[in-house]
Structures are given as structure tokens and as C-alpha cells.
Amino acid sequence: MKKVSVIVPVYNTEKYLVRCLESLVKQTLEDIEIIIIEDKSPDNANEILKEYEKKYKDKIKVFHNKTNKGIGYNRNFGMKKASGEYIGFVDSDDWVNETMFEKMYAKAKKDELDLVLCNFHKMLEKENGSLEEIQVDEISTFKNTTLKKMPNLLLDVELAPWNKLYKKELLHGVSFPENLKYEDTVVVLKSMARAKKIGIVGEKLNYYLVRSKSETLVMDKKVYDMFEVTNMMIEELKSHDYYDDIKEYVEAMTIRNLFRYTLQQKYQKDNKIRNDFINKVFDYLNKEFPNWKQNKIWRKRNFFKRLIESNKLLTKIYCVIF
């Protein structure tokens, strides 16, 4: 058994792949395996992977899909192949600090953690190829905890898999929904909800790249997947006996997540989808959380931002103007 398995789906990231792989093969944690799933990539990624697999045959395992399967399938496949005591996920256009997995594994073992978090750098790729760091709120260092004891993690933690280390047993029975966008939020949420002990390494160890044509900015009809993903998250949280104690945080998380995507409809090219999605978000909140406008946590948000978010017409005007 390896100490850590790192799962890396690869699709159309030739431009960034070497930087990602170099950050992984140079990890100071030696007892590590790098599981790469090449998802029928149309670029030169396969040739790059052949070189690295040959050079680092003791660390790298490459699997090739005969057809494009999508990131959810690839991550699930990687988890089945992983032999590590702990599992990490890295996107192939991102990269990590060379000490990341050593530090996170050491923290996990020392404190017997199911889930370890770290902070991250958010890097914006400009049109000329240069990088600019975007300031993001860091997670404050906290004592080892659970979601029941610290429900604000629902709002403070980025619901993405790449700045975390998961005990393999924690992921038993957990899988990424395939063929859905935003599928990673479900796995992160389930891991947080089920973890008996969560800890943090208070350093920025991951570099998350925002590309100009990133999937997170491309808006199409797949945005409707957000409703199914949201239902999955709420269903998971309702299955725990501490749900009533954290309900206000669940409501605030749902408000924030859905409004993030109403405002991102400014990238939506189809006006009909944009307006329909915004309408459906308000319908969803009114049905699931009838008193959402009174949520004390959400009401701490900047007044003007809250004013736009809470008004359907203002949201639509914002998306048109900006």
C-alpha cells in the first residue's frame, strides 16, 4: 500500500501538463503513486504522458480511455485503481507545491484525520499567457473538528476536490456523479459530512488555474445540472442526525451556491437559458427554503451585492450590463 494516491484526469491540457506532472514527480513524499487517466485527449498529451510514464515508471500509472468519458468517470476509475492509504485529486491544468502531500499526509497520520484541507493560490491566466494571483479568503487554521461542530465549513471550504487529502475509507460508497457538471461538489460535501475528524494544514499548497476558456466560466444548458447537484448535497446533509443543528448553514450555502451561478449567467450566450435559469433559482429557493431572505448568515453579505442577488430583475439587468 502506498501512502498517497494522486488521481489526475487528463483532457486537452497539453499546454499545462508538464508543469502539473513536474510538481507531482518532485513531491517530497516518496511513497506516492500518480494515477493518470488520459480521456481520449485530442492534443499531444498522450506523447507527453508516454515520456513521463517511461521516466517515472515506479511512480506513474497511465490509463487510456478508448472514448471520451468525462471527468466524473475518470475520477471514479482512478479511485478504483488507487492503492494509497490516502487519496488526492489534481486537475491537469493545475499544479501543487512540492511539499503538499508530505505535509498533508503527516498531518493526517499525526492527528488520525479522515480529511485534510489546505489553502490554495487562485491563478488567473491572462490572454498573453502571464499569470496573476487572485486574492481569495483563506480558511483560518482551526482545531481538528467535524462538520457538526463547525458548520461554517460549508461556507468557508471550497467545494472542489483538489486542495484536500481523503482517507481512502472515507470515500467508500462515495462517487462522482457522471455526466453532470459541478459533480465534484457532491463528493467534497459527502466527505465533509461523513468525516469523523477534519483538519487543516494552514499553508497555500495548491495552485488552481482559472483559464479564459475554463469550464467554470463557460455557460450553457449544463448549468441546470446545478439543481440536481444541489438536491444531492441537501439529501446527504439531511441523512445525518445533526442536520437540524446546521440547517441555517445549509440554507446559506445553498443560497450562495445558486446565486453564484445566477450572476455567472453574464457569460451565458443564450438569453433564453439565462433568464430561465435565473427564474428557476428563485423558484427553487422559494420552494425549498421559503424564508431564505431572512437567513442571518446570508444577510451579513455586502448590502449592494445582496440587493442584486435577491432581486430577480436586478440580477437579469446585471447579467446584461456586465
PDB file of C-alpha atoms in Angstrom:
ATOM      1  CA  MET A   1       0.000   0.000   0.000  1.00  0.00           C
ATOM      2  CA  LYS A   2       1.255   3.451  -0.941  1.00  0.00           C
ATOM      3  CA  LYS A   3       0.874   6.344   1.461  1.00  0.00           C
ATOM      4  CA  VAL A   4      -0.888   8.563  -1.088  1.00  0.00           C
ATOM      5  CA  SER A   5      -2.529   8.018  -4.474  1.00  0.00           C
ATOM      6  CA  VAL A   6      -2.924  11.133  -6.618  1.00  0.00           C
ATOM      7  CA  ILE A   7      -5.584  10.948  -9.327  1.00  0.00           C
ATOM      8  CA  VAL A   8      -5.120  13.138 -12.414  1.00  0.00           C
ATOM      9  CA  PRO A   9      -7.676  13.126 -15.269  1.00  0.00           C
ATOM     10  CA  VAL A  10      -6.153  14.484 -18.494  1.00  0.00           C
ATOM     11  CA  TYR A  11      -8.085  16.019 -21.354  1.00  0.00           C
ATOM     12  CA  ASN A  12      -6.937  18.765 -23.728  1.00  0.00           C
ATOM     13  CA  THR A  13      -4.384  20.263 -21.328  1.00  0.00           C
ATOM     14  CA  GLU A  14      -1.176  19.775 -23.302  1.00  0.00           C
ATOM     15  CA  LYS A  15      -0.168  23.395 -22.635  1.00  0.00           C
ATOM     16  CA  TYR A  16      -0.182  22.889 -18.853  1.00  0.00           C
ATOM     17  CA  LEU A  17       0.552  19.198 -18.442  1.00  0.00           C
ATOM     18  CA  VAL A  18       4.327  19.282 -17.993  1.00  0.00           C
ATOM     19  CA  ARG A  19       4.069  21.866 -15.213  1.00  0.00           C
ATOM     20  CA  CYS A  20       1.474  19.710 -13.452  1.00  0.00           C
ATOM     21  CA  LEU A  21       3.460  16.480 -13.807  1.00  0.00           C
ATOM     22  CA  GLU A  22       6.725  18.079 -12.702  1.00  0.00           C
ATOM     23  CA  SER A  23       5.069  19.284  -9.498  1.00  0.00           C
ATOM     24  CA  LEU A  24       3.904  15.728  -8.804  1.00  0.00           C
ATOM     25  CA  VAL A  25       7.004  13.694  -9.630  1.00  0.00           C
ATOM     26  CA  LYS A  26       9.067  16.080  -7.467  1.00  0.00           C
ATOM     27  CA  GLN A  27       6.907  15.575  -4.385  1.00  0.00           C
ATOM     28  CA  THR A  28       8.978  15.273  -1.226  1.00  0.00           C
ATOM     29  CA  LEU A  29       6.691  12.419  -0.153  1.00  0.00           C
ATOM     30  CA  GLU A  30       8.397   9.484  -1.859  1.00  0.00           C
ATOM     31  CA  ASP A  31       5.854   6.729  -1.212  1.00  0.00           C
ATOM     32  CA  ILE A  32       3.318   8.074  -3.687  1.00  0.00           C
ATOM     33  CA  GLU A  33       1.588   6.831  -6.828  1.00  0.00           C
ATOM     34  CA  ILE A  34       0.315   9.089  -9.602  1.00  0.00           C
ATOM     35  CA  ILE A  35      -2.692   7.640 -11.404  1.00  0.00           C
ATOM     36  CA  ILE A  36      -3.350   9.373 -14.717  1.00  0.00           C
ATOM     37  CA  ILE A  37      -6.461   8.783 -16.795  1.00  0.00           C
ATOM     38  CA  GLU A  38      -5.992  10.020 -20.357  1.00  0.00           C
ATOM     39  CA  ASP A  39      -9.512  10.716 -21.594  1.00  0.00           C
ATOM     40  CA  LYS A  40      -9.036  10.372 -25.374  1.00  0.00           C
ATOM     41  CA  SER A  41      -7.384  13.778 -25.427  1.00  0.00           C
ATOM     42  CA  PRO A  42      -7.264  15.357 -28.912  1.00  0.00           C
ATOM     43  CA  ASP A  43      -3.950  17.147 -28.334  1.00  0.00           C
ATOM     44  CA  ASN A  44      -0.375  15.953 -27.791  1.00  0.00           C
ATOM     45  CA  ALA A  45      -0.977  14.997 -24.148  1.00  0.00           C
ATOM     46  CA  ASN A  46      -0.554  11.298 -24.888  1.00  0.00           C
ATOM     47  CA  GLU A  47       3.029  11.770 -26.124  1.00  0.00           C
ATOM     48  CA  ILE A  48       3.913  13.762 -23.014  1.00  0.00           C
ATOM     49  CA  LEU A  49       2.439  11.051 -20.800  1.00  0.00           C
ATOM     50  CA  LYS A  50       4.428   8.335 -22.577  1.00  0.00           C
ATOM     51  CA  GLU A  51       7.665  10.147 -21.754  1.00  0.00           C
ATOM     52  CA  TYR A  52       6.790  10.622 -18.096  1.00  0.00           C
ATOM     53  CA  GLU A  53       5.482   7.081 -17.666  1.00  0.00           C
ATOM     54  CA  LYS A  54       8.726   5.710 -19.072  1.00  0.00           C
ATOM     55  CA  LYS A  55      10.917   8.022 -16.982  1.00  0.00           C
ATOM     56  CA  TYR A  56       8.966   7.577 -13.731  1.00  0.00           C
ATOM     57  CA  LYS A  57       7.652   4.031 -14.123  1.00  0.00           C
ATOM     58  CA  ASP A  58       7.808   3.437 -10.367  1.00  0.00           C
ATOM     59  CA  LYS A  59       5.512   6.400  -9.675  1.00  0.00           C
ATOM     60  CA  ILE A  60       3.259   6.969 -12.671  1.00  0.00           C
ATOM     61  CA  LYS A  61       0.499   4.716 -13.978  1.00  0.00           C
ATOM     62  CA  VAL A  62      -1.313   5.877 -17.115  1.00  0.00           C
ATOM     63  CA  PHE A  63      -4.681   4.526 -18.232  1.00  0.00           C
ATOM     64  CA  HIS A  64      -6.208   5.379 -21.599  1.00  0.00           C
ATOM     65  CA  ASN A  65      -9.901   5.638 -22.402  1.00  0.00           C
ATOM     66  CA  LYS A  66     -10.983   4.433 -25.832  1.00  0.00           C
ATOM     67  CA  THR A  67     -13.662   7.132 -25.896  1.00  0.00           C
ATOM     68  CA  ASN A  68     -14.078  10.398 -24.018  1.00  0.00           C
ATOM     69  CA  LYS A  69     -15.733   9.583 -20.691  1.00  0.00           C
ATOM     70  CA  GLY A  70     -15.704  12.842 -18.739  1.00  0.00           C
ATOM     71  CA  ILE A  71     -14.046  13.918 -15.520  1.00  0.00           C
ATOM     72  CA  GLY A  72     -16.531  12.213 -13.176  1.00  0.00           C
ATOM     73  CA  TYR A  73     -15.934   8.799 -14.752  1.00  0.00           C
ATOM     74  CA  ASN A  74     -12.168   9.345 -14.727  1.00  0.00           C
ATOM     75  CA  ARG A  75     -12.011  10.251 -11.057  1.00  0.00           C
ATOM     76  CA  ASN A  76     -14.180   7.244 -10.160  1.00  0.00           C
ATOM     77  CA  PHE A  77     -11.942   4.985 -12.241  1.00  0.00           C
ATOM     78  CA  GLY A  78      -8.870   6.429 -10.523  1.00  0.00           C
ATOM     79  CA  MET A  79     -10.330   5.724  -7.085  1.00  0.00           C
ATOM     80  CA  LYS A  80     -10.869   2.066  -8.048  1.00  0.00           C
ATOM     81  CA  LYS A  81      -7.225   1.776  -9.091  1.00  0.00           C
ATOM     82  CA  ALA A  82      -5.806   3.633  -6.092  1.00  0.00           C
ATOM     83  CA  SER A  83      -3.801   1.622  -3.572  1.00  0.00           C
ATOM     84  CA  GLY A  84      -2.942   4.559  -1.336  1.00  0.00           C
ATOM     85  CA  GLU A  85      -3.869   4.902   2.300  1.00  0.00           C
ATOM     86  CA  TYR A  86      -4.998   8.421   1.368  1.00  0.00           C
ATOM     87  CA  ILE A  87      -6.244   9.826  -1.927  1.00  0.00           C
ATOM     88  CA  GLY A  88      -5.722  13.236  -3.511  1.00  0.00           C
ATOM     89  CA  PHE A  89      -7.029  14.775  -6.716  1.00  0.00           C
ATOM     90  CA  VAL A  90      -5.149  17.150  -9.019  1.00  0.00           C
ATOM     91  CA  ASP A  91      -6.511  18.732 -12.192  1.00  0.00           C
ATOM     92  CA  SER A  92      -4.080  18.521 -15.102  1.00  0.00           C
ATOM     93  CA  ASP A  93      -4.006  22.284 -15.682  1.00  0.00           C
ATOM     94  CA  ASP A  94      -3.244  22.944 -12.002  1.00  0.00           C
ATOM     95  CA  TRP A  95      -0.044  22.314 -10.082  1.00  0.00           C
ATOM     96  CA  VAL A  96       0.978  21.855  -6.462  1.00  0.00           C
ATOM     97  CA  ASN A  97       3.712  22.810  -4.036  1.00  0.00           C
ATOM     98  CA  GLU A  98       6.353  20.078  -3.954  1.00  0.00           C
ATOM     99  CA  THR A  99       5.793  19.561  -0.210  1.00  0.00           C
ATOM    100  CA  MET A 100       1.998  19.413  -0.417  1.00  0.00           C
ATOM    101  CA  PHE A 101       1.375  15.701   0.007  1.00  0.00           C
ATOM    102  CA  GLU A 102       4.152  15.181   2.541  1.00  0.00           C
ATOM    103  CA  LYS A 103       2.719  17.901   4.784  1.00  0.00           C
ATOM    104  CA  MET A 104      -0.883  16.832   4.378  1.00  0.00           C
ATOM    105  CA  TYR A 105      -0.104  13.152   4.901  1.00  0.00           C
ATOM    106  CA  ALA A 106       1.956  13.930   8.009  1.00  0.00           C
ATOM    107  CA  LYS A 107      -0.918  15.957   9.428  1.00  0.00           C
ATOM    108  CA  ALA A 108      -3.416  13.207   8.623  1.00  0.00           C
ATOM    109  CA  LYS A 109      -1.344  10.499  10.309  1.00  0.00           C
ATOM    110  CA  LYS A 110      -0.331  12.555  13.325  1.00  0.00           C
ATOM    111  CA  ASP A 111      -3.908  13.572  14.141  1.00  0.00           C
ATOM    112  CA  GLU A 112      -5.686  10.485  12.728  1.00  0.00           C
ATOM    113  CA  LEU A 113      -7.748  12.548  10.301  1.00  0.00           C
ATOM    114  CA  ASP A 114     -10.267  11.398   7.715  1.00  0.00           C
ATOM    115  CA  LEU A 115      -9.996  14.625   5.732  1.00  0.00           C
ATOM    116  CA  VAL A 116      -7.247  17.243   5.497  1.00  0.00           C
ATOM    117  CA  LEU A 117      -7.616  20.670   3.891  1.00  0.00           C
ATOM    118  CA  CYS A 118      -5.101  23.269   2.801  1.00  0.00           C
ATOM    119  CA  ASN A 119      -5.338  26.761   1.359  1.00  0.00           C
ATOM    120  CA  PHE A 120      -4.585  27.488  -2.279  1.00  0.00           C
ATOM    121  CA  HIS A 121      -3.383  30.051  -4.789  1.00  0.00           C
ATOM    122  CA  LYS A 122      -6.003  31.087  -7.356  1.00  0.00           C
ATOM    123  CA  MET A 123      -4.145  31.936 -10.550  1.00  0.00           C
ATOM    124  CA  LEU A 124      -5.732  33.829 -13.446  1.00  0.00           C
ATOM    125  CA  GLU A 125      -4.266  33.167 -16.878  1.00  0.00           C
ATOM    126  CA  LYS A 126      -4.275  36.338 -18.949  1.00  0.00           C
ATOM    127  CA  GLU A 127      -4.602  36.453 -22.729  1.00  0.00           C
ATOM    128  CA  ASN A 128      -0.847  36.958 -23.110  1.00  0.00           C
ATOM    129  CA  GLY A 129      -0.173  33.806 -21.080  1.00  0.00           C
ATOM    130  CA  SER A 130       1.030  35.559 -17.933  1.00  0.00           C
ATOM    131  CA  LEU A 131      -0.409  34.661 -14.544  1.00  0.00           C
ATOM    132  CA  GLU A 132      -1.944  36.903 -11.931  1.00  0.00           C
ATOM    133  CA  GLU A 133      -2.900  35.740  -8.471  1.00  0.00           C
ATOM    134  CA  ILE A 134      -6.475  36.477  -7.441  1.00  0.00           C
ATOM    135  CA  GLN A 135      -6.946  37.100  -3.753  1.00  0.00           C
ATOM    136  CA  VAL A 136      -9.316  34.650  -2.093  1.00  0.00           C
ATOM    137  CA  ASP A 137     -10.414  34.281   1.505  1.00  0.00           C
ATOM    138  CA  GLU A 138      -8.233  31.731   3.234  1.00  0.00           C
ATOM    139  CA  ILE A 139      -9.582  29.154   5.652  1.00  0.00           C
ATOM    140  CA  SER A 140      -8.438  30.129   9.122  1.00  0.00           C
ATOM    141  CA  THR A 141      -6.453  27.476  10.946  1.00  0.00           C
ATOM    142  CA  PHE A 142      -8.745  25.527  13.260  1.00  0.00           C
ATOM    143  CA  LYS A 143      -8.509  22.687  15.742  1.00  0.00           C
ATOM    144  CA  ASN A 144      -9.423  19.270  14.384  1.00  0.00           C
ATOM    145  CA  THR A 145     -13.175  19.152  14.122  1.00  0.00           C
ATOM    146  CA  THR A 146     -16.308  17.789  12.420  1.00  0.00           C
ATOM    147  CA  LEU A 147     -18.992  19.414  10.317  1.00  0.00           C
ATOM    148  CA  LYS A 148     -21.397  19.074  13.232  1.00  0.00           C
ATOM    149  CA  LYS A 149     -19.098  21.091  15.483  1.00  0.00           C
ATOM    150  CA  MET A 150     -18.031  23.568  12.804  1.00  0.00           C
ATOM    151  CA  PRO A 151     -20.867  24.005  10.251  1.00  0.00           C
ATOM    152  CA  ASN A 152     -19.332  27.206   8.884  1.00  0.00           C
ATOM    153  CA  LEU A 153     -17.041  24.891   6.903  1.00  0.00           C
ATOM    154  CA  LEU A 154     -19.960  24.606   4.476  1.00  0.00           C
ATOM    155  CA  LEU A 155     -19.327  28.238   3.603  1.00  0.00           C
ATOM    156  CA  ASP A 156     -15.591  28.570   4.192  1.00  0.00           C
ATOM    157  CA  VAL A 157     -14.356  25.491   2.303  1.00  0.00           C
ATOM    158  CA  GLU A 158     -14.096  25.496  -1.477  1.00  0.00           C
ATOM    159  CA  LEU A 159     -16.296  22.611  -2.635  1.00  0.00           C
ATOM    160  CA  ALA A 160     -13.641  21.340  -5.027  1.00  0.00           C
ATOM    161  CA  PRO A 161     -11.571  18.168  -4.531  1.00  0.00           C
ATOM    162  CA  TRP A 162      -8.083  19.430  -5.355  1.00  0.00           C
ATOM    163  CA  ASN A 163      -6.899  21.048  -2.086  1.00  0.00           C
ATOM    164  CA  LYS A 164      -7.785  18.103   0.100  1.00  0.00           C
ATOM    165  CA  LEU A 165      -6.497  14.699   1.153  1.00  0.00           C
ATOM    166  CA  TYR A 166      -9.039  11.953   1.841  1.00  0.00           C
ATOM    167  CA  LYS A 167      -8.614   8.779   3.834  1.00  0.00           C
ATOM    168  CA  LYS A 168      -9.430   6.012   1.382  1.00  0.00           C
ATOM    169  CA  GLU A 169     -12.098   4.510   3.651  1.00  0.00           C
ATOM    170  CA  LEU A 170     -13.893   7.859   3.734  1.00  0.00           C
ATOM    171  CA  LEU A 171     -14.568   7.536   0.002  1.00  0.00           C
ATOM    172  CA  HIS A 172     -16.057   4.036   0.209  1.00  0.00           C
ATOM    173  CA  GLY A 173     -19.566   4.294  -1.194  1.00  0.00           C
ATOM    174  CA  VAL A 174     -18.885   7.805  -2.486  1.00  0.00           C
ATOM    175  CA  SER A 175     -18.561   8.508  -6.201  1.00  0.00           C
ATOM    176  CA  PHE A 176     -18.566  11.440  -8.578  1.00  0.00           C
ATOM    177  CA  PRO A 177     -21.884  11.732 -10.436  1.00  0.00           C
ATOM    178  CA  GLU A 178     -21.079  11.037 -14.061  1.00  0.00           C
ATOM    179  CA  ASN A 179     -22.422  13.140 -16.920  1.00  0.00           C
ATOM    180  CA  LEU A 180     -23.202  16.020 -14.549  1.00  0.00           C
ATOM    181  CA  LYS A 181     -21.410  19.348 -14.385  1.00  0.00           C
ATOM    182  CA  TYR A 182     -20.341  20.531 -10.896  1.00  0.00           C
ATOM    183  CA  GLU A 183     -20.100  16.851  -9.910  1.00  0.00           C
ATOM    184  CA  ASP A 184     -17.120  17.420  -7.626  1.00  0.00           C
ATOM    185  CA  THR A 185     -19.137  19.415  -5.093  1.00  0.00           C
ATOM    186  CA  VAL A 186     -21.143  16.297  -4.225  1.00  0.00           C
ATOM    187  CA  VAL A 187     -18.073  14.247  -3.296  1.00  0.00           C
ATOM    188  CA  VAL A 188     -16.484  17.041  -1.258  1.00  0.00           C
ATOM    189  CA  LEU A 189     -19.735  17.681   0.606  1.00  0.00           C
ATOM    190  CA  LYS A 190     -20.270  13.990   1.364  1.00  0.00           C
ATOM    191  CA  SER A 191     -16.679  13.664   2.577  1.00  0.00           C
ATOM    192  CA  MET A 192     -17.053  16.623   4.916  1.00  0.00           C
ATOM    193  CA  ALA A 193     -20.411  15.387   6.212  1.00  0.00           C
ATOM    194  CA  ARG A 194     -19.139  11.857   6.930  1.00  0.00           C
ATOM    195  CA  ALA A 195     -15.638  12.642   8.234  1.00  0.00           C
ATOM    196  CA  LYS A 196     -15.163  11.843  11.922  1.00  0.00           C
ATOM    197  CA  LYS A 197     -12.227  14.228  12.132  1.00  0.00           C
ATOM    198  CA  ILE A 198     -11.280  17.087   9.788  1.00  0.00           C
ATOM    199  CA  GLY A 199      -8.033  19.052   9.991  1.00  0.00           C
ATOM    200  CA  ILE A 200      -6.108  21.697   8.101  1.00  0.00           C
ATOM    201  CA  VAL A 201      -2.557  22.467   7.067  1.00  0.00           C
ATOM    202  CA  GLY A 202      -2.511  26.240   7.241  1.00  0.00           C
ATOM    203  CA  GLU A 203      -0.497  26.851   4.081  1.00  0.00           C
ATOM    204  CA  LYS A 204      -1.300  27.604   0.449  1.00  0.00           C
ATOM    205  CA  LEU A 205      -0.075  24.397  -1.188  1.00  0.00           C
ATOM    206  CA  ASN A 206      -2.196  24.130  -4.332  1.00  0.00           C
ATOM    207  CA  TYR A 207      -2.234  26.324  -7.454  1.00  0.00           C
ATOM    208  CA  TYR A 208      -5.680  26.473  -9.022  1.00  0.00           C
ATOM    209  CA  LEU A 209      -5.654  27.857 -12.560  1.00  0.00           C
ATOM    210  CA  VAL A 210      -8.540  29.865 -13.980  1.00  0.00           C
ATOM    211  CA  ARG A 211      -8.293  29.819 -17.766  1.00  0.00           C
ATOM    212  CA  SER A 212     -10.030  32.325 -20.014  1.00  0.00           C
ATOM    213  CA  LYS A 213     -11.972  29.436 -21.552  1.00  0.00           C
ATOM    214  CA  SER A 214     -12.311  27.493 -18.329  1.00  0.00           C
ATOM    215  CA  GLU A 215     -15.269  25.178 -17.825  1.00  0.00           C
ATOM    216  CA  THR A 216     -16.141  27.225 -14.759  1.00  0.00           C
ATOM    217  CA  LEU A 217     -16.772  30.269 -16.954  1.00  0.00           C
ATOM    218  CA  VAL A 218     -18.410  28.578 -19.931  1.00  0.00           C
ATOM    219  CA  MET A 219     -22.176  28.799 -19.539  1.00  0.00           C
ATOM    220  CA  ASP A 220     -24.574  26.578 -21.481  1.00  0.00           C
ATOM    221  CA  LYS A 221     -27.589  24.404 -20.728  1.00  0.00           C
ATOM    222  CA  LYS A 222     -25.458  22.230 -18.422  1.00  0.00           C
ATOM    223  CA  VAL A 223     -25.928  24.947 -15.808  1.00  0.00           C
ATOM    224  CA  TYR A 224     -29.262  23.250 -14.998  1.00  0.00           C
ATOM    225  CA  ASP A 225     -27.225  20.366 -13.538  1.00  0.00           C
ATOM    226  CA  MET A 226     -26.714  22.649 -10.549  1.00  0.00           C
ATOM    227  CA  PHE A 227     -30.226  21.841  -9.320  1.00  0.00           C
ATOM    228  CA  GLU A 228     -29.615  18.085  -9.330  1.00  0.00           C
ATOM    229  CA  VAL A 229     -26.248  18.545  -7.648  1.00  0.00           C
ATOM    230  CA  THR A 230     -27.824  20.810  -5.007  1.00  0.00           C
ATOM    231  CA  ASN A 231     -30.505  18.202  -4.300  1.00  0.00           C
ATOM    232  CA  MET A 232     -27.823  15.551  -3.815  1.00  0.00           C
ATOM    233  CA  MET A 233     -25.957  17.732  -1.317  1.00  0.00           C
ATOM    234  CA  ILE A 234     -29.057  18.587   0.700  1.00  0.00           C
ATOM    235  CA  GLU A 235     -30.164  14.937   0.696  1.00  0.00           C
ATOM    236  CA  GLU A 236     -26.785  13.916   2.098  1.00  0.00           C
ATOM    237  CA  LEU A 237     -26.898  16.502   4.873  1.00  0.00           C
ATOM    238  CA  LYS A 238     -30.490  15.605   5.796  1.00  0.00           C
ATOM    239  CA  SER A 239     -29.396  11.987   6.279  1.00  0.00           C
ATOM    240  CA  HIS A 240     -27.276  12.956   9.306  1.00  0.00           C
ATOM    241  CA  ASP A 241     -28.738  13.300  12.790  1.00  0.00           C
ATOM    242  CA  TYR A 242     -27.137  16.716  13.233  1.00  0.00           C
ATOM    243  CA  TYR A 243     -28.954  18.297  10.260  1.00  0.00           C
ATOM    244  CA  ASP A 244     -31.308  20.415  12.376  1.00  0.00           C
ATOM    245  CA  ASP A 245     -28.305  21.912  14.180  1.00  0.00           C
ATOM    246  CA  ILE A 246     -26.707  23.091  10.939  1.00  0.00           C
ATOM    247  CA  LYS A 247     -29.807  23.831   8.862  1.00  0.00           C
ATOM    248  CA  GLU A 248     -29.200  27.584   8.750  1.00  0.00           C
ATOM    249  CA  TYR A 249     -25.719  26.979   7.330  1.00  0.00           C
ATOM    250  CA  VAL A 250     -27.092  24.516   4.763  1.00  0.00           C
ATOM    251  CA  GLU A 251     -29.591  27.155   3.675  1.00  0.00           C
ATOM    252  CA  ALA A 252     -26.877  29.827   3.466  1.00  0.00           C
ATOM    253  CA  MET A 253     -24.630  27.503   1.462  1.00  0.00           C
ATOM    254  CA  THR A 254     -27.453  26.787  -0.985  1.00  0.00           C
ATOM    255  CA  ILE A 255     -28.256  30.481  -1.397  1.00  0.00           C
ATOM    256  CA  ARG A 256     -24.617  31.320  -2.023  1.00  0.00           C
ATOM    257  CA  ASN A 257     -24.011  28.488  -4.466  1.00  0.00           C
ATOM    258  CA  LEU A 258     -27.108  29.175  -6.556  1.00  0.00           C
ATOM    259  CA  PHE A 259     -26.606  32.935  -6.641  1.00  0.00           C
ATOM    260  CA  ARG A 260     -23.009  32.411  -7.714  1.00  0.00           C
ATOM    261  CA  TYR A 261     -24.404  30.852 -10.866  1.00  0.00           C
ATOM    262  CA  THR A 262     -27.190  33.363 -11.421  1.00  0.00           C
ATOM    263  CA  LEU A 263     -24.535  36.088 -11.540  1.00  0.00           C
ATOM    264  CA  GLN A 264     -22.323  33.966 -13.787  1.00  0.00           C
ATOM    265  CA  GLN A 265     -25.123  33.989 -16.333  1.00  0.00           C
ATOM    266  CA  LYS A 266     -23.402  37.114 -17.622  1.00  0.00           C
ATOM    267  CA  TYR A 267     -21.271  34.607 -19.575  1.00  0.00           C
ATOM    268  CA  GLN A 268     -24.361  32.871 -20.945  1.00  0.00           C
ATOM    269  CA  LYS A 269     -24.752  33.348 -24.694  1.00  0.00           C
ATOM    270  CA  ASP A 270     -28.319  32.064 -24.827  1.00  0.00           C
ATOM    271  CA  ASN A 271     -30.590  34.764 -23.389  1.00  0.00           C
ATOM    272  CA  LYS A 272     -33.467  32.316 -23.032  1.00  0.00           C
ATOM    273  CA  ILE A 273     -31.398  29.924 -20.908  1.00  0.00           C
ATOM    274  CA  ARG A 274     -30.023  32.819 -18.853  1.00  0.00           C
ATOM    275  CA  ASN A 275     -33.424  34.197 -17.906  1.00  0.00           C
ATOM    276  CA  ASP A 276     -34.997  30.777 -17.423  1.00  0.00           C
ATOM    277  CA  PHE A 277     -32.195  29.620 -15.136  1.00  0.00           C
ATOM    278  CA  ILE A 278     -32.449  32.775 -13.014  1.00  0.00           C
ATOM    279  CA  ASN A 279     -36.216  32.267 -12.712  1.00  0.00           C
ATOM    280  CA  LYS A 280     -35.759  28.646 -11.693  1.00  0.00           C
ATOM    281  CA  VAL A 281     -33.210  29.537  -8.992  1.00  0.00           C
ATOM    282  CA  PHE A 282     -35.703  31.842  -7.309  1.00  0.00           C
ATOM    283  CA  ASP A 283     -38.443  29.215  -7.670  1.00  0.00           C
ATOM    284  CA  TYR A 284     -36.148  26.608  -6.109  1.00  0.00           C
ATOM    285  CA  LEU A 285     -35.239  28.756  -3.115  1.00  0.00           C
ATOM    286  CA  ASN A 286     -38.825  29.812  -2.511  1.00  0.00           C
ATOM    287  CA  LYS A 287     -39.913  26.172  -2.515  1.00  0.00           C
ATOM    288  CA  GLU A 288     -37.074  24.585  -0.515  1.00  0.00           C
ATOM    289  CA  PHE A 289     -36.363  27.465   1.871  1.00  0.00           C
ATOM    290  CA  PRO A 290     -39.429  29.747   1.961  1.00  0.00           C
ATOM    291  CA  ASN A 291     -37.810  32.152   4.444  1.00  0.00           C
ATOM    292  CA  TRP A 292     -34.412  32.281   2.767  1.00  0.00           C
ATOM    293  CA  LYS A 293     -34.361  36.078   2.649  1.00  0.00           C
ATOM    294  CA  GLN A 294     -34.264  36.100   6.443  1.00  0.00           C
ATOM    295  CA  ASN A 295     -31.203  33.867   6.671  1.00  0.00           C
ATOM    296  CA  LYS A 296     -28.928  35.608   9.185  1.00  0.00           C
ATOM    297  CA  ILE A 297     -25.731  34.289   7.636  1.00  0.00           C
ATOM    298  CA  TRP A 298     -26.572  35.406   4.098  1.00  0.00           C
ATOM    299  CA  ARG A 299     -27.777  38.788   5.389  1.00  0.00           C
ATOM    300  CA  LYS A 300     -24.218  39.550   6.548  1.00  0.00           C
ATOM    301  CA  ARG A 301     -23.257  39.819   2.886  1.00  0.00           C
ATOM    302  CA  ASN A 302     -22.487  43.262   1.426  1.00  0.00           C
ATOM    303  CA  PHE A 303     -25.778  45.183   1.129  1.00  0.00           C
ATOM    304  CA  PHE A 304     -25.455  46.043  -2.553  1.00  0.00           C
ATOM    305  CA  LYS A 305     -24.439  42.516  -3.544  1.00  0.00           C
ATOM    306  CA  ARG A 306     -27.326  41.159  -1.531  1.00  0.00           C
ATOM    307  CA  LEU A 307     -29.677  43.667  -3.136  1.00  0.00           C
ATOM    308  CA  ILE A 308     -28.769  42.447  -6.635  1.00  0.00           C
ATOM    309  CA  GLU A 309     -28.802  38.767  -5.709  1.00  0.00           C
ATOM    310  CA  SER A 310     -32.186  38.864  -4.002  1.00  0.00           C
ATOM    311  CA  ASN A 311     -33.953  40.644  -6.839  1.00  0.00           C
ATOM    312  CA  LYS A 312     -34.736  38.661  -9.969  1.00  0.00           C
ATOM    313  CA  LEU A 313     -34.957  41.724 -12.234  1.00  0.00           C
ATOM    314  CA  LEU A 314     -31.754  43.298 -10.919  1.00  0.00           C
ATOM    315  CA  THR A 315     -29.922  40.007 -11.427  1.00  0.00           C
ATOM    316  CA  LYS A 316     -31.028  39.897 -15.060  1.00  0.00           C
ATOM    317  CA  ILE A 317     -30.019  43.533 -15.603  1.00  0.00           C
ATOM    318  CA  TYR A 318     -26.611  42.850 -14.021  1.00  0.00           C
ATOM    319  CA  CYS A 319     -26.023  39.899 -16.359  1.00  0.00           C
ATOM    320  CA  VAL A 320     -26.853  42.040 -19.403  1.00  0.00           C
ATOM    321  CA  ILE A 321     -24.720  45.027 -18.417  1.00  0.00           C
ATOM    322  CA  PHE A 322     -21.676  43.160 -17.178  1.00  0.00           C
TER     323      PHE A 322
END
